Amino acid sequence: MEQRSGLIRARLKGASLSTGQVITFLDAHCECTVGWLEPLLARIKLDRRTVVCPIIDVISDDTFEYMAGSDMTYGGFNWKLNFRWYPVPQREMDRRKGDRTLPIWQCGGTLEIVTCSHVGHVFRKATPYTFPGGTGQIINKNNRRLAEVWMDEFKNFFYIISPGVTKVDYGDISTRTTLRQKLQCKPFSWYLENIRNVETNQCLDNMARKENEKVGIFNCHGMGGNQVFSYTANKEIRTDDLCLDVSKLNGPVMMLKCHHLKGNQLWEYDPVKLTLVHVNSNQCLDKATEEDSQVPSVRDCNGSRSQQWLLRNVTLPEIF
Ligand SMILES: [Mn+2]
């Protein structure tokens, strides 16, 4: 490159000059192991739209010691778009998939982590480079561009959590949005809503409870936060990283890690009857019972108003 242009432009330049059938990108601070490439190529041969990633082993930045990386974690991004390692549930081991890669997922490709391929990587504690305007400024700009092009209404969710991002100038994104249209990429997600019971006028609420606890129900406050749920394209009812899950008749409704395998996390919303049917049990999400007024129940579907739910867009504060 004649001038410093950043990682992605450098990769695109390399891609445009390459002549082979498959492109691999490695950071300068990587070390391949024997047999790293073949399993990656095998997956691409099966489906050319597949983007593959090896297990990333850790090379110590102090001693260059090589340490096997965990195949029980995968790299993803939280709602602040910070990179995080997330644990992979056992039953997900065969189909582990990462998440920043929004364009890959949204545009019909798949991302796979191929666990028999290992590449070592030096993780540094801090970036050794300086960035014009400061590192934070550049990261905010990049994340803002990502959000504007790919995240649809979910970008507001990100902006509320990271208000500093809305202060940066994000430049011209027209070529990116044109590309998204040309590739006919799907929306980031279908809904971001609160889920209100018709009879009681209460909303599903995660009550700041954690994984493996019951989901709650509480008076609708209209402030987003713990009452933000999404009904996803996979027909999950999701609150941040967790999915509503029912494993026996008549409940309870738990918040478990989303496994994307439908099963106990599959809900069918009927926009005419307004019911949320838990498909496996064929029971309906219902208001709280008298015994426990802070959790919704699941009951045999009976057409009552207590089994009707309204999915409404969360009203977001004006932030820019
Ligand atoms: Mn690197």
PDB file of C-alpha atoms and ligand atoms in Angstrom:
ATOM      1  CA  MET A   1       0.000   0.000   0.000  1.00  0.00           C
ATOM      2  CA  GLU A   2       1.323   3.448  -0.840  1.00  0.00           C
ATOM      3  CA  GLN A   3      -0.232   4.887   2.303  1.00  0.00           C
ATOM      4  CA  ARG A   4      -1.678   3.609   5.522  1.00  0.00           C
ATOM      5  CA  SER A   5      -5.263   2.619   4.799  1.00  0.00           C
ATOM      6  CA  GLY A   6      -6.255   0.237   7.563  1.00  0.00           C
ATOM      7  CA  LEU A   7      -6.675  -3.494   7.827  1.00  0.00           C
ATOM      8  CA  ILE A   8      -9.748  -3.977   5.708  1.00  0.00           C
ATOM      9  CA  ARG A   9      -8.614  -1.909   2.735  1.00  0.00           C
ATOM     10  CA  ALA A  10      -5.295  -3.734   2.863  1.00  0.00           C
ATOM     11  CA  ARG A  11      -7.099  -7.074   2.751  1.00  0.00           C
ATOM     12  CA  LEU A  12      -9.349  -5.962  -0.086  1.00  0.00           C
ATOM     13  CA  LYS A  13      -6.309  -4.817  -2.049  1.00  0.00           C
ATOM     14  CA  GLY A  14      -4.733  -8.217  -1.500  1.00  0.00           C
ATOM     15  CA  ALA A  15      -7.951  -9.929  -2.503  1.00  0.00           C
ATOM     16  CA  SER A  16      -8.201  -7.913  -5.702  1.00  0.00           C
ATOM     17  CA  LEU A  17      -4.637  -8.873  -6.682  1.00  0.00           C
ATOM     18  CA  SER A  18      -4.955 -12.552  -5.806  1.00  0.00           C
ATOM     19  CA  THR A  19      -5.387 -15.113  -8.552  1.00  0.00           C
ATOM     20  CA  GLY A  20      -6.082 -18.380  -6.708  1.00  0.00           C
ATOM     21  CA  GLN A  21      -9.452 -19.988  -6.020  1.00  0.00           C
ATOM     22  CA  VAL A  22      -9.476 -19.474  -2.273  1.00  0.00           C
ATOM     23  CA  ILE A  23      -8.204 -16.534  -0.231  1.00  0.00           C
ATOM     24  CA  THR A  24      -6.821 -16.973   3.281  1.00  0.00           C
ATOM     25  CA  PHE A  25      -6.028 -14.024   5.546  1.00  0.00           C
ATOM     26  CA  LEU A  26      -3.546 -14.299   8.375  1.00  0.00           C
ATOM     27  CA  ASP A  27      -2.336 -11.559  10.678  1.00  0.00           C
ATOM     28  CA  ALA A  28       1.427 -10.987  10.733  1.00  0.00           C
ATOM     29  CA  HIS A  29       1.512 -12.244  14.319  1.00  0.00           C
ATOM     30  CA  CYS A  30       0.129 -15.696  13.472  1.00  0.00           C
ATOM     31  CA  GLU A  31       1.750 -19.100  13.301  1.00  0.00           C
ATOM     32  CA  CYS A  32       0.139 -21.965  11.406  1.00  0.00           C
ATOM     33  CA  THR A  33       0.272 -25.563  12.597  1.00  0.00           C
ATOM     34  CA  VAL A  34       0.707 -28.698  10.533  1.00  0.00           C
ATOM     35  CA  GLY A  35      -2.495 -29.539   8.712  1.00  0.00           C
ATOM     36  CA  TRP A  36      -4.207 -26.216   9.357  1.00  0.00           C
ATOM     37  CA  LEU A  37      -5.254 -25.520   5.792  1.00  0.00           C
ATOM     38  CA  GLU A  38      -6.746 -28.736   4.439  1.00  0.00           C
ATOM     39  CA  PRO A  39      -9.842 -28.929   6.670  1.00  0.00           C
ATOM     40  CA  LEU A  40     -10.604 -25.292   5.891  1.00  0.00           C
ATOM     41  CA  LEU A  41     -10.371 -25.889   2.155  1.00  0.00           C
ATOM     42  CA  ALA A  42     -12.542 -29.002   2.417  1.00  0.00           C
ATOM     43  CA  ARG A  43     -15.444 -26.968   3.799  1.00  0.00           C
ATOM     44  CA  ILE A  44     -15.127 -24.308   1.108  1.00  0.00           C
ATOM     45  CA  LYS A  45     -15.060 -26.988  -1.570  1.00  0.00           C
ATOM     46  CA  LEU A  46     -18.443 -28.231  -0.309  1.00  0.00           C
ATOM     47  CA  ASP A  47     -20.003 -24.776  -0.448  1.00  0.00           C
ATOM     48  CA  ARG A  48     -18.133 -21.806  -1.864  1.00  0.00           C
ATOM     49  CA  ARG A  49     -20.212 -19.342   0.210  1.00  0.00           C
ATOM     50  CA  THR A  50     -18.798 -20.735   3.438  1.00  0.00           C
ATOM     51  CA  VAL A  51     -16.407 -18.550   5.369  1.00  0.00           C
ATOM     52  CA  VAL A  52     -14.214 -20.691   7.597  1.00  0.00           C
ATOM     53  CA  CYS A  53     -12.145 -19.919  10.651  1.00  0.00           C
ATOM     54  CA  PRO A  54      -9.702 -22.169  12.534  1.00  0.00           C
ATOM     55  CA  ILE A  55      -9.477 -22.547  16.292  1.00  0.00           C
ATOM     56  CA  ILE A  56      -7.285 -19.671  17.416  1.00  0.00           C
ATOM     57  CA  ASP A  57      -4.533 -20.872  19.727  1.00  0.00           C
ATOM     58  CA  VAL A  58      -2.817 -18.389  22.004  1.00  0.00           C
ATOM     59  CA  ILE A  59       0.824 -17.402  21.631  1.00  0.00           C
ATOM     60  CA  SER A  60       2.062 -15.586  24.733  1.00  0.00           C
ATOM     61  CA  ASP A  61       3.043 -11.999  24.042  1.00  0.00           C
ATOM     62  CA  ASP A  62       5.663 -12.269  26.808  1.00  0.00           C
ATOM     63  CA  THR A  63       7.356 -15.597  26.073  1.00  0.00           C
ATOM     64  CA  PHE A  64       5.941 -16.764  22.694  1.00  0.00           C
ATOM     65  CA  GLU A  65       4.812 -19.923  24.473  1.00  0.00           C
ATOM     66  CA  TYR A  66       2.216 -21.762  22.392  1.00  0.00           C
ATOM     67  CA  MET A  67      -0.990 -22.668  24.234  1.00  0.00           C
ATOM     68  CA  ALA A  68      -3.847 -24.610  22.698  1.00  0.00           C
ATOM     69  CA  GLY A  69      -6.947 -22.466  22.408  1.00  0.00           C
ATOM     70  CA  SER A  70     -10.251 -23.665  23.743  1.00  0.00           C
ATOM     71  CA  ASP A  71     -12.694 -25.185  21.336  1.00  0.00           C
ATOM     72  CA  MET A  72     -15.381 -24.537  23.930  1.00  0.00           C
ATOM     73  CA  THR A  73     -15.468 -20.834  23.187  1.00  0.00           C
ATOM     74  CA  TYR A  74     -16.139 -18.769  20.143  1.00  0.00           C
ATOM     75  CA  GLY A  75     -15.533 -15.131  19.340  1.00  0.00           C
ATOM     76  CA  GLY A  76     -18.577 -12.916  19.198  1.00  0.00           C
ATOM     77  CA  PHE A  77     -19.683  -9.383  19.862  1.00  0.00           C
ATOM     78  CA  ASN A  78     -21.772  -8.066  22.691  1.00  0.00           C
ATOM     79  CA  TRP A  79     -24.214  -5.172  22.371  1.00  0.00           C
ATOM     80  CA  LYS A  80     -21.381  -2.676  22.747  1.00  0.00           C
ATOM     81  CA  LEU A  81     -19.761  -4.411  19.766  1.00  0.00           C
ATOM     82  CA  ASN A  82     -16.799  -5.397  21.922  1.00  0.00           C
ATOM     83  CA  PHE A  83     -15.170  -8.672  20.997  1.00  0.00           C
ATOM     84  CA  ARG A  84     -15.834 -11.373  23.604  1.00  0.00           C
ATOM     85  CA  TRP A  85     -15.222 -15.061  23.930  1.00  0.00           C
ATOM     86  CA  TYR A  86     -18.501 -16.864  24.527  1.00  0.00           C
ATOM     87  CA  PRO A  87     -18.895 -20.430  25.773  1.00  0.00           C
ATOM     88  CA  VAL A  88     -20.243 -22.908  23.256  1.00  0.00           C
ATOM     89  CA  PRO A  89     -22.923 -25.249  24.658  1.00  0.00           C
ATOM     90  CA  GLN A  90     -22.125 -28.925  24.278  1.00  0.00           C
ATOM     91  CA  ARG A  91     -24.854 -29.612  21.725  1.00  0.00           C
ATOM     92  CA  GLU A  92     -23.659 -26.635  19.714  1.00  0.00           C
ATOM     93  CA  MET A  93     -20.175 -28.063  19.349  1.00  0.00           C
ATOM     94  CA  ASP A  94     -20.859 -29.393  15.870  1.00  0.00           C
ATOM     95  CA  ARG A  95     -22.277 -26.221  14.504  1.00  0.00           C
ATOM     96  CA  ARG A  96     -20.507 -23.461  16.331  1.00  0.00           C
ATOM     97  CA  LYS A  97     -20.858 -20.189  14.605  1.00  0.00           C
ATOM     98  CA  GLY A  98     -19.627 -16.718  15.316  1.00  0.00           C
ATOM     99  CA  ASP A  99     -21.404 -13.410  15.079  1.00  0.00           C
ATOM    100  CA  ARG A 100     -19.624 -10.373  13.637  1.00  0.00           C
ATOM    101  CA  THR A 101     -19.802 -11.379  10.424  1.00  0.00           C
ATOM    102  CA  LEU A 102     -23.235  -9.805  10.120  1.00  0.00           C
ATOM    103  CA  PRO A 103     -22.764  -9.342   6.372  1.00  0.00           C
ATOM    104  CA  ILE A 104     -21.884 -13.017   5.993  1.00  0.00           C
ATOM    105  CA  TRP A 105     -25.017 -14.232   7.797  1.00  0.00           C
ATOM    106  CA  GLN A 106     -27.321 -11.617   6.362  1.00  0.00           C
ATOM    107  CA  CYS A 107     -26.219 -12.181   2.789  1.00  0.00           C
ATOM    108  CA  GLY A 108     -26.718 -15.914   2.560  1.00  0.00           C
ATOM    109  CA  GLY A 109     -23.318 -17.242   3.601  1.00  0.00           C
ATOM    110  CA  THR A 110     -22.292 -19.212   6.633  1.00  0.00           C
ATOM    111  CA  LEU A 111     -19.388 -18.880   9.032  1.00  0.00           C
ATOM    112  CA  GLU A 112     -17.912 -22.038  10.426  1.00  0.00           C
ATOM    113  CA  ILE A 113     -15.232 -22.644  12.981  1.00  0.00           C
ATOM    114  CA  VAL A 114     -13.374 -25.725  11.840  1.00  0.00           C
ATOM    115  CA  THR A 115     -12.065 -27.294  14.999  1.00  0.00           C
ATOM    116  CA  CYS A 116      -9.398 -29.533  13.494  1.00  0.00           C
ATOM    117  CA  SER A 117      -7.613 -26.515  12.063  1.00  0.00           C
ATOM    118  CA  HIS A 118      -5.386 -24.620  14.483  1.00  0.00           C
ATOM    119  CA  VAL A 119      -3.584 -21.313  14.017  1.00  0.00           C
ATOM    120  CA  GLY A 120      -1.660 -19.561  16.789  1.00  0.00           C
ATOM    121  CA  HIS A 121      -2.094 -15.851  17.348  1.00  0.00           C
ATOM    122  CA  VAL A 122      -0.279 -13.356  19.556  1.00  0.00           C
ATOM    123  CA  PHE A 123      -2.910 -11.474  21.545  1.00  0.00           C
ATOM    124  CA  ARG A 124      -1.465  -8.152  22.538  1.00  0.00           C
ATOM    125  CA  LYS A 125      -2.485  -6.252  25.622  1.00  0.00           C
ATOM    126  CA  ALA A 126      -2.599  -2.949  23.788  1.00  0.00           C
ATOM    127  CA  THR A 127      -2.304  -1.796  20.233  1.00  0.00           C
ATOM    128  CA  PRO A 128       1.274  -0.773  19.373  1.00  0.00           C
ATOM    129  CA  TYR A 129       0.058   1.716  16.776  1.00  0.00           C
ATOM    130  CA  THR A 130      -1.372   5.152  17.117  1.00  0.00           C
ATOM    131  CA  PHE A 131      -4.492   6.096  15.234  1.00  0.00           C
ATOM    132  CA  PRO A 132      -5.336   9.533  13.886  1.00  0.00           C
ATOM    133  CA  GLY A 133      -7.695  11.177  16.394  1.00  0.00           C
ATOM    134  CA  GLY A 134      -7.155   8.377  18.914  1.00  0.00           C
ATOM    135  CA  THR A 135      -7.994   4.681  18.976  1.00  0.00           C
ATOM    136  CA  GLY A 136     -11.440   5.171  20.486  1.00  0.00           C
ATOM    137  CA  GLN A 137     -12.400   7.614  17.785  1.00  0.00           C
ATOM    138  CA  ILE A 138     -11.526   5.152  15.019  1.00  0.00           C
ATOM    139  CA  ILE A 139     -13.292   2.239  16.703  1.00  0.00           C
ATOM    140  CA  ASN A 140     -16.398   4.361  17.258  1.00  0.00           C
ATOM    141  CA  LYS A 141     -16.405   5.392  13.616  1.00  0.00           C
ATOM    142  CA  ASN A 142     -15.996   1.821  12.394  1.00  0.00           C
ATOM    143  CA  ASN A 143     -18.728   0.567  14.712  1.00  0.00           C
ATOM    144  CA  ARG A 144     -21.027   3.406  13.719  1.00  0.00           C
ATOM    145  CA  ARG A 145     -20.578   2.505  10.037  1.00  0.00           C
ATOM    146  CA  LEU A 146     -21.236  -1.163  10.813  1.00  0.00           C
ATOM    147  CA  ALA A 147     -24.399  -0.220  12.701  1.00  0.00           C
ATOM    148  CA  GLU A 148     -25.668   2.185  10.053  1.00  0.00           C
ATOM    149  CA  VAL A 149     -25.221  -0.253   7.204  1.00  0.00           C
ATOM    150  CA  TRP A 150     -26.136  -3.574   8.789  1.00  0.00           C
ATOM    151  CA  MET A 151     -28.063  -3.319  12.033  1.00  0.00           C
ATOM    152  CA  ASP A 152     -31.343  -1.734  10.942  1.00  0.00           C
ATOM    153  CA  GLU A 153     -33.414  -0.569  13.903  1.00  0.00           C
ATOM    154  CA  PHE A 154     -31.134  -2.510  16.236  1.00  0.00           C
ATOM    155  CA  LYS A 155     -28.557   0.217  15.738  1.00  0.00           C
ATOM    156  CA  ASN A 156     -30.557   2.300  18.225  1.00  0.00           C
ATOM    157  CA  PHE A 157     -30.114  -0.424  20.786  1.00  0.00           C
ATOM    158  CA  PHE A 158     -26.370  -0.168  20.277  1.00  0.00           C
ATOM    159  CA  TYR A 159     -26.454   3.663  20.385  1.00  0.00           C
ATOM    160  CA  ILE A 160     -28.364   3.736  23.654  1.00  0.00           C
ATOM    161  CA  ILE A 161     -25.772   1.464  25.207  1.00  0.00           C
ATOM    162  CA  SER A 162     -22.837   3.355  23.668  1.00  0.00           C
ATOM    163  CA  PRO A 163     -23.959   6.984  23.335  1.00  0.00           C
ATOM    164  CA  GLY A 164     -20.450   8.205  22.427  1.00  0.00           C
ATOM    165  CA  VAL A 165     -20.773   6.468  19.094  1.00  0.00           C
ATOM    166  CA  THR A 166     -23.437   8.865  17.856  1.00  0.00           C
ATOM    167  CA  LYS A 167     -21.037  11.803  18.195  1.00  0.00           C
ATOM    168  CA  VAL A 168     -18.646  10.601  15.488  1.00  0.00           C
ATOM    169  CA  ASP A 169     -18.862  11.519  11.853  1.00  0.00           C
ATOM    170  CA  TYR A 170     -19.233   8.269   9.972  1.00  0.00           C
ATOM    171  CA  GLY A 171     -18.636   9.512   6.444  1.00  0.00           C
ATOM    172  CA  ASP A 172     -20.281   8.248   3.299  1.00  0.00           C
ATOM    173  CA  ILE A 173     -21.869   4.788   3.486  1.00  0.00           C
ATOM    174  CA  SER A 174     -23.739   4.856   0.193  1.00  0.00           C
ATOM    175  CA  THR A 175     -21.532   2.276  -1.529  1.00  0.00           C
ATOM    176  CA  ARG A 176     -22.030  -0.070   1.425  1.00  0.00           C
ATOM    177  CA  THR A 177     -25.816   0.245   1.514  1.00  0.00           C
ATOM    178  CA  THR A 178     -25.892  -0.185  -2.267  1.00  0.00           C
ATOM    179  CA  LEU A 179     -23.897  -3.394  -1.894  1.00  0.00           C
ATOM    180  CA  ARG A 180     -26.304  -4.623   0.767  1.00  0.00           C
ATOM    181  CA  GLN A 181     -29.239  -3.967  -1.570  1.00  0.00           C
ATOM    182  CA  LYS A 182     -27.514  -5.570  -4.526  1.00  0.00           C
ATOM    183  CA  LEU A 183     -26.817  -8.748  -2.561  1.00  0.00           C
ATOM    184  CA  GLN A 184     -30.394  -8.696  -1.228  1.00  0.00           C
ATOM    185  CA  CYS A 185     -29.199  -9.218   2.305  1.00  0.00           C
ATOM    186  CA  LYS A 186     -31.850  -9.950   4.899  1.00  0.00           C
ATOM    187  CA  PRO A 187     -32.777  -7.553   7.686  1.00  0.00           C
ATOM    188  CA  PHE A 188     -30.673  -7.698  10.841  1.00  0.00           C
ATOM    189  CA  SER A 189     -33.664  -9.072  12.663  1.00  0.00           C
ATOM    190  CA  TRP A 190     -37.399  -8.911  12.462  1.00  0.00           C
ATOM    191  CA  TYR A 191     -38.540  -7.425  15.705  1.00  0.00           C
ATOM    192  CA  LEU A 192     -37.315  -5.536  18.729  1.00  0.00           C
ATOM    193  CA  GLU A 193     -40.244  -5.139  20.955  1.00  0.00           C
ATOM    194  CA  ASN A 194     -41.967  -5.382  24.210  1.00  0.00           C
ATOM    195  CA  ILE A 195     -44.457  -8.197  24.576  1.00  0.00           C
ATOM    196  CA  ARG A 196     -47.615  -7.094  26.352  1.00  0.00           C
ATOM    197  CA  ASN A 197     -50.368  -9.261  27.773  1.00  0.00           C
ATOM    198  CA  VAL A 198     -53.799  -8.164  26.489  1.00  0.00           C
ATOM    199  CA  GLU A 199     -55.715  -8.954  29.660  1.00  0.00           C
ATOM    200  CA  THR A 200     -53.372  -7.710  32.357  1.00  0.00           C
ATOM    201  CA  ASN A 201     -51.489  -5.120  30.295  1.00  0.00           C
ATOM    202  CA  GLN A 202     -48.246  -6.398  31.803  1.00  0.00           C
ATOM    203  CA  CYS A 203     -45.057  -6.938  29.810  1.00  0.00           C
ATOM    204  CA  LEU A 204     -42.532  -9.741  29.688  1.00  0.00           C
ATOM    205  CA  ASP A 205     -39.599  -8.552  31.747  1.00  0.00           C
ATOM    206  CA  ASN A 206     -36.296 -10.291  32.393  1.00  0.00           C
ATOM    207  CA  MET A 207     -36.226  -8.561  35.826  1.00  0.00           C
ATOM    208  CA  ALA A 208     -32.415  -8.475  35.491  1.00  0.00           C
ATOM    209  CA  ARG A 209     -32.477 -12.161  36.311  1.00  0.00           C
ATOM    210  CA  LYS A 210     -29.707 -14.335  34.936  1.00  0.00           C
ATOM    211  CA  GLU A 211     -29.333 -17.397  32.779  1.00  0.00           C
ATOM    212  CA  ASN A 212     -31.259 -20.482  34.006  1.00  0.00           C
ATOM    213  CA  GLU A 213     -33.787 -18.378  35.914  1.00  0.00           C
ATOM    214  CA  LYS A 214     -37.448 -17.840  35.160  1.00  0.00           C
ATOM    215  CA  VAL A 215     -38.498 -14.980  32.913  1.00  0.00           C
ATOM    216  CA  GLY A 216     -40.600 -12.366  34.673  1.00  0.00           C
ATOM    217  CA  ILE A 217     -43.665 -10.287  33.922  1.00  0.00           C
ATOM    218  CA  PHE A 218     -44.233  -6.769  35.221  1.00  0.00           C
ATOM    219  CA  ASN A 219     -46.157  -3.592  34.567  1.00  0.00           C
ATOM    220  CA  CYS A 220     -45.068  -2.135  31.220  1.00  0.00           C
ATOM    221  CA  HIS A 221     -42.837   0.865  31.787  1.00  0.00           C
ATOM    222  CA  GLY A 222     -42.023   1.731  28.183  1.00  0.00           C
ATOM    223  CA  MET A 223     -38.370   2.403  28.979  1.00  0.00           C
ATOM    224  CA  GLY A 224     -36.847  -0.491  27.065  1.00  0.00           C
ATOM    225  CA  GLY A 225     -34.160  -2.066  29.218  1.00  0.00           C
ATOM    226  CA  ASN A 226     -35.313  -5.315  30.798  1.00  0.00           C
ATOM    227  CA  GLN A 227     -38.538  -5.267  28.797  1.00  0.00           C
ATOM    228  CA  VAL A 228     -36.806  -5.356  25.410  1.00  0.00           C
ATOM    229  CA  PHE A 229     -37.482  -8.682  23.748  1.00  0.00           C
ATOM    230  CA  SER A 230     -37.076  -9.785  20.184  1.00  0.00           C
ATOM    231  CA  TYR A 231     -39.080 -12.338  18.298  1.00  0.00           C
ATOM    232  CA  THR A 232     -36.417 -13.592  15.938  1.00  0.00           C
ATOM    233  CA  ALA A 233     -36.428 -15.049  12.455  1.00  0.00           C
ATOM    234  CA  ASN A 234     -35.800 -18.417  14.118  1.00  0.00           C
ATOM    235  CA  LYS A 235     -39.005 -17.900  16.104  1.00  0.00           C
ATOM    236  CA  GLU A 236     -37.198 -17.550  19.377  1.00  0.00           C
ATOM    237  CA  ILE A 237     -38.312 -15.072  22.019  1.00  0.00           C
ATOM    238  CA  ARG A 238     -35.072 -13.511  22.983  1.00  0.00           C
ATOM    239  CA  THR A 239     -33.841 -11.112  25.636  1.00  0.00           C
ATOM    240  CA  ASP A 240     -30.234 -10.117  24.883  1.00  0.00           C
ATOM    241  CA  ASP A 241     -28.278 -13.403  24.839  1.00  0.00           C
ATOM    242  CA  LEU A 242     -31.030 -15.575  26.367  1.00  0.00           C
ATOM    243  CA  CYS A 243     -34.034 -17.375  24.893  1.00  0.00           C
ATOM    244  CA  LEU A 244     -37.344 -18.336  26.498  1.00  0.00           C
ATOM    245  CA  ASP A 245     -37.340 -22.092  26.970  1.00  0.00           C
ATOM    246  CA  VAL A 246     -39.971 -24.489  28.303  1.00  0.00           C
ATOM    247  CA  SER A 247     -39.007 -28.087  28.956  1.00  0.00           C
ATOM    248  CA  LYS A 248     -42.157 -29.506  30.569  1.00  0.00           C
ATOM    249  CA  LEU A 249     -45.931 -29.176  30.427  1.00  0.00           C
ATOM    250  CA  ASN A 250     -47.308 -26.134  32.258  1.00  0.00           C
ATOM    251  CA  GLY A 251     -43.903 -24.535  32.498  1.00  0.00           C
ATOM    252  CA  PRO A 252     -42.000 -22.835  33.956  1.00  0.00           C
ATOM    253  CA  VAL A 253     -40.691 -20.455  31.260  1.00  0.00           C
ATOM    254  CA  MET A 254     -36.943 -20.255  31.704  1.00  0.00           C
ATOM    255  CA  MET A 255     -34.287 -18.011  30.187  1.00  0.00           C
ATOM    256  CA  LEU A 256     -31.587 -20.247  28.721  1.00  0.00           C
ATOM    257  CA  LYS A 257     -28.698 -19.722  26.334  1.00  0.00           C
ATOM    258  CA  CYS A 258     -30.101 -19.613  22.805  1.00  0.00           C
ATOM    259  CA  HIS A 259     -29.181 -22.848  21.041  1.00  0.00           C
ATOM    260  CA  HIS A 260     -30.700 -22.081  17.624  1.00  0.00           C
ATOM    261  CA  LEU A 261     -31.986 -25.659  17.349  1.00  0.00           C
ATOM    262  CA  LYS A 262     -35.650 -24.690  17.743  1.00  0.00           C
ATOM    263  CA  GLY A 263     -36.756 -27.508  20.105  1.00  0.00           C
ATOM    264  CA  ASN A 264     -37.903 -26.095  23.438  1.00  0.00           C
ATOM    265  CA  GLN A 265     -37.094 -22.565  22.266  1.00  0.00           C
ATOM    266  CA  LEU A 266     -39.495 -22.527  19.310  1.00  0.00           C
ATOM    267  CA  TRP A 267     -42.498 -20.196  19.624  1.00  0.00           C
ATOM    268  CA  GLU A 268     -45.136 -19.562  16.986  1.00  0.00           C
ATOM    269  CA  TYR A 269     -46.739 -16.126  17.088  1.00  0.00           C
ATOM    270  CA  ASP A 270     -50.199 -15.931  15.535  1.00  0.00           C
ATOM    271  CA  PRO A 271     -50.757 -12.267  14.603  1.00  0.00           C
ATOM    272  CA  VAL A 272     -54.530 -12.842  14.254  1.00  0.00           C
ATOM    273  CA  LYS A 273     -55.223 -14.824  17.430  1.00  0.00           C
ATOM    274  CA  LEU A 274     -52.361 -12.965  19.170  1.00  0.00           C
ATOM    275  CA  THR A 275     -51.179 -16.203  20.753  1.00  0.00           C
ATOM    276  CA  LEU A 276     -47.604 -17.246  21.427  1.00  0.00           C
ATOM    277  CA  VAL A 277     -47.695 -21.021  21.112  1.00  0.00           C
ATOM    278  CA  HIS A 278     -44.823 -23.047  22.506  1.00  0.00           C
ATOM    279  CA  VAL A 279     -44.611 -25.515  19.649  1.00  0.00           C
ATOM    280  CA  ASN A 280     -43.149 -28.560  21.429  1.00  0.00           C
ATOM    281  CA  SER A 281     -45.785 -28.612  24.168  1.00  0.00           C
ATOM    282  CA  ASN A 282     -48.527 -27.058  22.010  1.00  0.00           C
ATOM    283  CA  GLN A 283     -49.344 -24.813  24.967  1.00  0.00           C
ATOM    284  CA  CYS A 284     -49.901 -21.063  25.044  1.00  0.00           C
ATOM    285  CA  LEU A 285     -47.986 -18.384  26.900  1.00  0.00           C
ATOM    286  CA  ASP A 286     -50.341 -17.056  29.558  1.00  0.00           C
ATOM    287  CA  LYS A 287     -50.455 -14.376  32.260  1.00  0.00           C
ATOM    288  CA  ALA A 288     -48.940 -14.926  35.681  1.00  0.00           C
ATOM    289  CA  THR A 289     -50.773 -17.234  38.076  1.00  0.00           C
ATOM    290  CA  GLU A 290     -51.921 -16.312  41.554  1.00  0.00           C
ATOM    291  CA  GLU A 291     -49.264 -18.493  43.166  1.00  0.00           C
ATOM    292  CA  ASP A 292     -46.480 -16.600  41.434  1.00  0.00           C
ATOM    293  CA  SER A 293     -47.466 -13.135  40.256  1.00  0.00           C
ATOM    294  CA  GLN A 294     -44.052 -12.281  38.795  1.00  0.00           C
ATOM    295  CA  VAL A 295     -43.659 -15.005  36.168  1.00  0.00           C
ATOM    296  CA  PRO A 296     -45.771 -15.795  33.105  1.00  0.00           C
ATOM    297  CA  SER A 297     -47.184 -19.309  32.759  1.00  0.00           C
ATOM    298  CA  VAL A 298     -47.815 -21.762  29.935  1.00  0.00           C
ATOM    299  CA  ARG A 299     -51.243 -23.424  29.730  1.00  0.00           C
ATOM    300  CA  ASP A 300     -53.365 -25.358  27.275  1.00  0.00           C
ATOM    301  CA  CYS A 301     -54.561 -22.902  24.643  1.00  0.00           C
ATOM    302  CA  ASN A 302     -58.125 -21.797  25.448  1.00  0.00           C
ATOM    303  CA  GLY A 303     -58.658 -18.585  23.469  1.00  0.00           C
ATOM    304  CA  SER A 304     -58.799 -16.385  26.571  1.00  0.00           C
ATOM    305  CA  ARG A 305     -57.560 -12.816  26.615  1.00  0.00           C
ATOM    306  CA  SER A 306     -54.890 -13.756  29.122  1.00  0.00           C
ATOM    307  CA  GLN A 307     -53.263 -15.793  26.310  1.00  0.00           C
ATOM    308  CA  GLN A 308     -53.186 -12.861  23.905  1.00  0.00           C
ATOM    309  CA  TRP A 309     -50.010 -10.840  23.468  1.00  0.00           C
ATOM    310  CA  LEU A 310     -49.203  -7.655  21.605  1.00  0.00           C
ATOM    311  CA  LEU A 311     -45.751  -7.244  20.104  1.00  0.00           C
ATOM    312  CA  ARG A 312     -45.061  -3.537  19.931  1.00  0.00           C
ATOM    313  CA  ASN A 313     -42.022  -1.622  18.833  1.00  0.00           C
ATOM    314  CA  VAL A 314     -40.128  -0.277  21.754  1.00  0.00           C
ATOM    315  CA  THR A 315     -40.215   3.506  21.692  1.00  0.00           C
ATOM    316  CA  LEU A 316     -36.652   4.682  21.628  1.00  0.00           C
ATOM    317  CA  PRO A 317     -35.557   7.993  23.029  1.00  0.00           C
ATOM    318  CA  GLU A 318     -34.404  10.556  20.457  1.00  0.00           C
ATOM    319  CA  ILE A 319     -30.664  10.384  20.641  1.00  0.00           C
ATOM    320  CA  PHE A 320     -29.309  12.117  17.535  1.00  0.00           C
TER     321      PHE A 320
HETATM  322 MN    MN B   1      -4.345 -10.197  15.236  1.00  0.00          MN
END
